[in-house]
Amino acid sequence: MLYTYKLGSKHIAFDNDKLKIFALSELEWQISDFVGNDMPPVCPSALRYALAKYDSAATDAAYKRVYAIHSGNESGKDISFDNTSDFNPCVTQSQSLFKDVVALADVGHKYISIELEGDINTTALSLEYEKLAREMYKRIRQSKPFVLKQFLVTKDDISGYALLSETEKKRVECALFLQL
């Protein structure tokens, strides 16, 4: 099944059966959101009307790519399942998660693991995950990467994505965002 989401300015799709991830343009994301998982081979007229502000050639090209992704004919990036055991534990409460992890990264820790204590506000934790993913993405581009153990995904995370809690879904989405 194909899932789509937006994180930061990136539109992302991943296929949990084929273990592939795709970066989507704004137009491709809108098309995927409009048609869902039941995608006909020809662009529906209702979609053409909804996307009338776009050039018809661009709409056709975007529809063809989204259809190829849905039908398994588009080669995406393989989802990686790297694991390492060299993690520095960080004990924190979710309110200071971003600050604590970034502080460890700033002093040179490359592999960080979070151990949360106390009552966890899942909405706040999801926001912290997203903030951390954007910071990690920025540092990857600056050649100063660090790895957060929670952002390493397993095949079970991907194959059972639909059954995960909203916070766990956000964790997986952040991990996939970093793989683009």
Tab-separated table of C-alpha atoms in Angstrom:
chain	number	residue	atom	x	y	z
A	1	MET	CA	0.000	0.000	0.000
A	2	LEU	CA	1.189	3.503	-0.780
A	3	TYR	CA	1.209	6.153	1.958
A	4	THR	CA	1.848	9.855	1.444
A	5	TYR	CA	2.699	12.633	3.857
A	6	LYS	CA	4.391	16.011	4.049
A	7	LEU	CA	7.262	16.828	6.368
A	8	GLY	CA	8.779	20.270	6.230
A	9	SER	CA	8.689	21.297	2.591
A	10	LYS	CA	9.018	17.737	1.285
A	11	HIS	CA	6.194	15.610	-0.074
A	12	ILE	CA	6.912	11.942	0.459
A	13	ALA	CA	5.348	8.648	-0.566
A	14	PHE	CA	6.365	5.186	0.518
A	15	ASP	CA	5.233	1.748	-0.485
A	16	ASN	CA	5.166	-0.514	2.545
A	17	ASP	CA	4.900	-3.658	0.403
A	18	LYS	CA	7.810	-2.964	-1.963
A	19	LEU	CA	9.850	-1.087	0.687
A	20	LYS	CA	10.413	1.935	-1.576
A	21	ILE	CA	10.342	5.653	-0.850
A	22	PHE	CA	9.634	8.467	-3.319
A	23	ALA	CA	9.980	12.249	-3.277
A	24	LEU	CA	6.912	13.861	-4.850
A	25	SER	CA	6.442	17.278	-6.379
A	26	GLU	CA	3.594	19.442	-5.081
A	27	LEU	CA	1.497	18.480	-8.104
A	28	GLU	CA	2.246	14.759	-7.747
A	29	TRP	CA	1.336	14.943	-4.068
A	30	GLN	CA	-1.987	16.636	-4.848
A	31	ILE	CA	-2.762	13.988	-7.453
A	32	SER	CA	-1.913	11.159	-5.060
A	33	ASP	CA	-4.007	12.748	-2.328
A	34	PHE	CA	-6.946	13.215	-4.719
A	35	VAL	CA	-7.034	9.682	-6.136
A	36	GLY	CA	-5.938	7.703	-3.069
A	37	ASN	CA	-5.017	4.068	-3.636
A	38	ASP	CA	-7.695	3.345	-6.288
A	39	MET	CA	-6.002	4.950	-9.253
A	40	PRO	CA	-7.358	4.520	-12.775
A	41	PRO	CA	-4.839	4.363	-15.669
A	42	VAL	CA	-6.292	7.548	-17.215
A	43	CYS	CA	-6.469	10.848	-15.363
A	44	PRO	CA	-10.093	11.384	-14.195
A	45	SER	CA	-11.807	14.487	-15.547
A	46	ALA	CA	-12.717	15.594	-12.006
A	47	LEU	CA	-9.013	15.682	-11.191
A	48	ARG	CA	-8.248	17.690	-14.332
A	49	TYR	CA	-10.849	20.252	-13.282
A	50	ALA	CA	-9.502	20.366	-9.746
A	51	LEU	CA	-5.982	20.978	-11.094
A	52	ALA	CA	-6.993	23.414	-13.840
A	53	LYS	CA	-4.470	26.003	-12.612
A	54	TYR	CA	-1.644	23.679	-13.727
A	55	ASP	CA	-0.502	23.220	-17.301
A	56	SER	CA	-2.190	20.140	-18.800
A	57	ALA	CA	1.155	18.663	-19.949
A	58	ALA	CA	2.534	19.011	-16.405
A	59	THR	CA	-0.611	17.408	-15.006
A	60	ASP	CA	-0.324	14.514	-17.483
A	61	ALA	CA	3.344	13.946	-16.643
A	62	ALA	CA	2.685	14.091	-12.900
A	63	TYR	CA	-0.288	11.732	-13.230
A	64	LYS	CA	1.794	9.244	-15.211
A	65	ARG	CA	4.510	9.242	-12.551
A	66	VAL	CA	2.028	8.825	-9.688
A	67	TYR	CA	0.296	6.035	-11.618
A	68	ALA	CA	3.676	4.346	-12.178
A	69	ILE	CA	4.417	4.599	-8.449
A	70	HIS	CA	0.994	3.153	-7.570
A	71	SER	CA	1.349	0.315	-10.063
A	72	GLY	CA	4.908	-0.537	-8.959
A	73	ASN	CA	6.538	0.530	-12.230
A	74	GLU	CA	8.486	3.480	-10.831
A	75	SER	CA	11.837	2.743	-9.262
A	76	GLY	CA	12.051	4.533	-5.966
A	77	LYS	CA	14.759	4.540	-3.376
A	78	ASP	CA	15.008	1.382	-1.275
A	79	ILE	CA	14.154	1.957	2.371
A	80	SER	CA	17.253	1.176	4.421
A	81	PHE	CA	17.262	-0.663	7.701
A	82	ASP	CA	20.708	0.213	9.060
A	83	ASN	CA	21.382	-0.567	12.684
A	84	THR	CA	24.312	0.060	14.970
A	85	SER	CA	24.911	-0.556	18.644
A	86	ASP	CA	27.134	2.476	19.331
A	87	PHE	CA	24.431	4.709	20.783
A	88	ASN	CA	24.867	7.191	23.632
A	89	PRO	CA	21.751	7.093	25.820
A	90	CYS	CA	20.035	10.384	26.547
A	91	VAL	CA	17.477	10.327	29.366
A	92	THR	CA	14.985	13.135	28.944
A	93	GLN	CA	11.395	14.280	29.172
A	94	SER	CA	9.620	15.036	25.903
A	95	GLN	CA	9.460	18.781	26.634
A	96	SER	CA	13.252	19.071	26.252
A	97	LEU	CA	13.859	16.290	23.735
A	98	PHE	CA	15.047	18.539	20.889
A	99	LYS	CA	17.321	20.595	23.125
A	100	ASP	CA	18.873	17.544	24.812
A	101	VAL	CA	19.528	15.644	21.585
A	102	VAL	CA	20.964	18.666	19.774
A	103	ALA	CA	23.211	19.407	22.775
A	104	LEU	CA	24.632	15.860	22.551
A	105	ALA	CA	25.138	16.238	18.800
A	106	ASP	CA	26.851	19.594	19.309
A	107	VAL	CA	29.476	18.039	21.586
A	108	GLY	CA	30.272	15.390	18.986
A	109	HIS	CA	28.009	12.424	19.706
A	110	LYS	CA	27.143	10.743	16.397
A	111	TYR	CA	24.788	8.011	17.671
A	112	ILE	CA	22.134	9.077	20.167
A	113	SER	CA	19.365	7.061	21.807
A	114	ILE	CA	16.484	8.653	23.702
A	115	GLU	CA	15.047	7.152	26.877
A	116	LEU	CA	11.904	9.061	27.805
A	117	GLU	CA	10.856	9.406	31.422
A	118	GLY	CA	7.557	10.374	32.992
A	119	ASP	CA	4.228	11.080	31.349
A	120	ILE	CA	4.683	11.677	27.649
A	121	ASN	CA	2.425	14.035	25.747
A	122	THR	CA	2.196	12.225	22.404
A	123	THR	CA	1.343	15.386	20.444
A	124	ALA	CA	4.383	17.157	21.872
A	125	LEU	CA	6.551	14.113	21.164
A	126	SER	CA	5.411	14.046	17.521
A	127	LEU	CA	6.320	17.727	17.167
A	128	GLU	CA	9.717	17.098	18.760
A	129	TYR	CA	10.354	14.221	16.361
A	130	GLU	CA	9.573	16.449	13.385
A	131	LYS	CA	11.780	19.244	14.700
A	132	LEU	CA	14.630	16.781	15.222
A	133	ALA	CA	14.205	15.316	11.733
A	134	ARG	CA	14.472	18.774	10.155
A	135	GLU	CA	17.573	19.540	12.248
A	136	MET	CA	19.143	16.202	11.290
A	137	TYR	CA	18.358	16.834	7.610
A	138	LYS	CA	20.015	20.243	7.838
A	139	ARG	CA	23.102	18.745	9.478
A	140	ILE	CA	23.330	15.997	6.866
A	141	ARG	CA	23.520	18.709	4.202
A	142	GLN	CA	26.194	20.495	6.273
A	143	SER	CA	28.240	17.246	6.575
A	144	LYS	CA	27.681	17.193	10.354
A	145	PRO	CA	25.283	14.239	10.620
A	146	PHE	CA	24.164	12.419	13.714
A	147	VAL	CA	21.903	9.398	14.058
A	148	LEU	CA	18.971	9.107	16.408
A	149	LYS	CA	18.286	5.484	17.280
A	150	GLN	CA	14.526	6.080	17.283
A	151	PHE	CA	14.777	7.093	13.607
A	152	LEU	CA	16.147	3.717	12.544
A	153	VAL	CA	13.214	1.779	11.146
A	154	THR	CA	12.587	-1.939	10.949
A	155	LYS	CA	10.692	-3.911	8.336
A	156	ASP	CA	7.958	-4.395	10.958
A	157	ASP	CA	7.632	-0.600	11.289
A	158	ILE	CA	7.073	-0.314	7.542
A	159	SER	CA	4.897	-3.364	6.939
A	160	GLY	CA	2.721	-2.623	9.984
A	161	TYR	CA	2.589	1.141	9.447
A	162	ALA	CA	-1.230	1.281	9.361
A	163	LEU	CA	-1.396	-0.302	12.825
A	164	LEU	CA	1.077	2.082	14.503
A	165	SER	CA	0.006	4.832	16.897
A	166	GLU	CA	0.083	8.378	15.549
A	167	THR	CA	3.329	9.079	17.417
A	168	GLU	CA	4.957	5.939	16.050
A	169	LYS	CA	3.773	6.851	12.540
A	170	LYS	CA	5.412	10.262	12.954
A	171	ARG	CA	8.642	8.560	14.088
A	172	VAL	CA	8.642	6.349	10.971
A	173	GLU	CA	7.778	9.302	8.714
A	174	CYS	CA	10.691	11.288	10.157
A	175	ALA	CA	13.038	8.343	9.621
A	176	LEU	CA	11.951	7.998	5.983
A	177	PHE	CA	12.258	11.759	5.441
A	178	LEU	CA	15.921	11.454	6.388
A	179	GLN	CA	16.450	8.725	3.793
A	180	LEU	CA	15.548	10.944	0.820
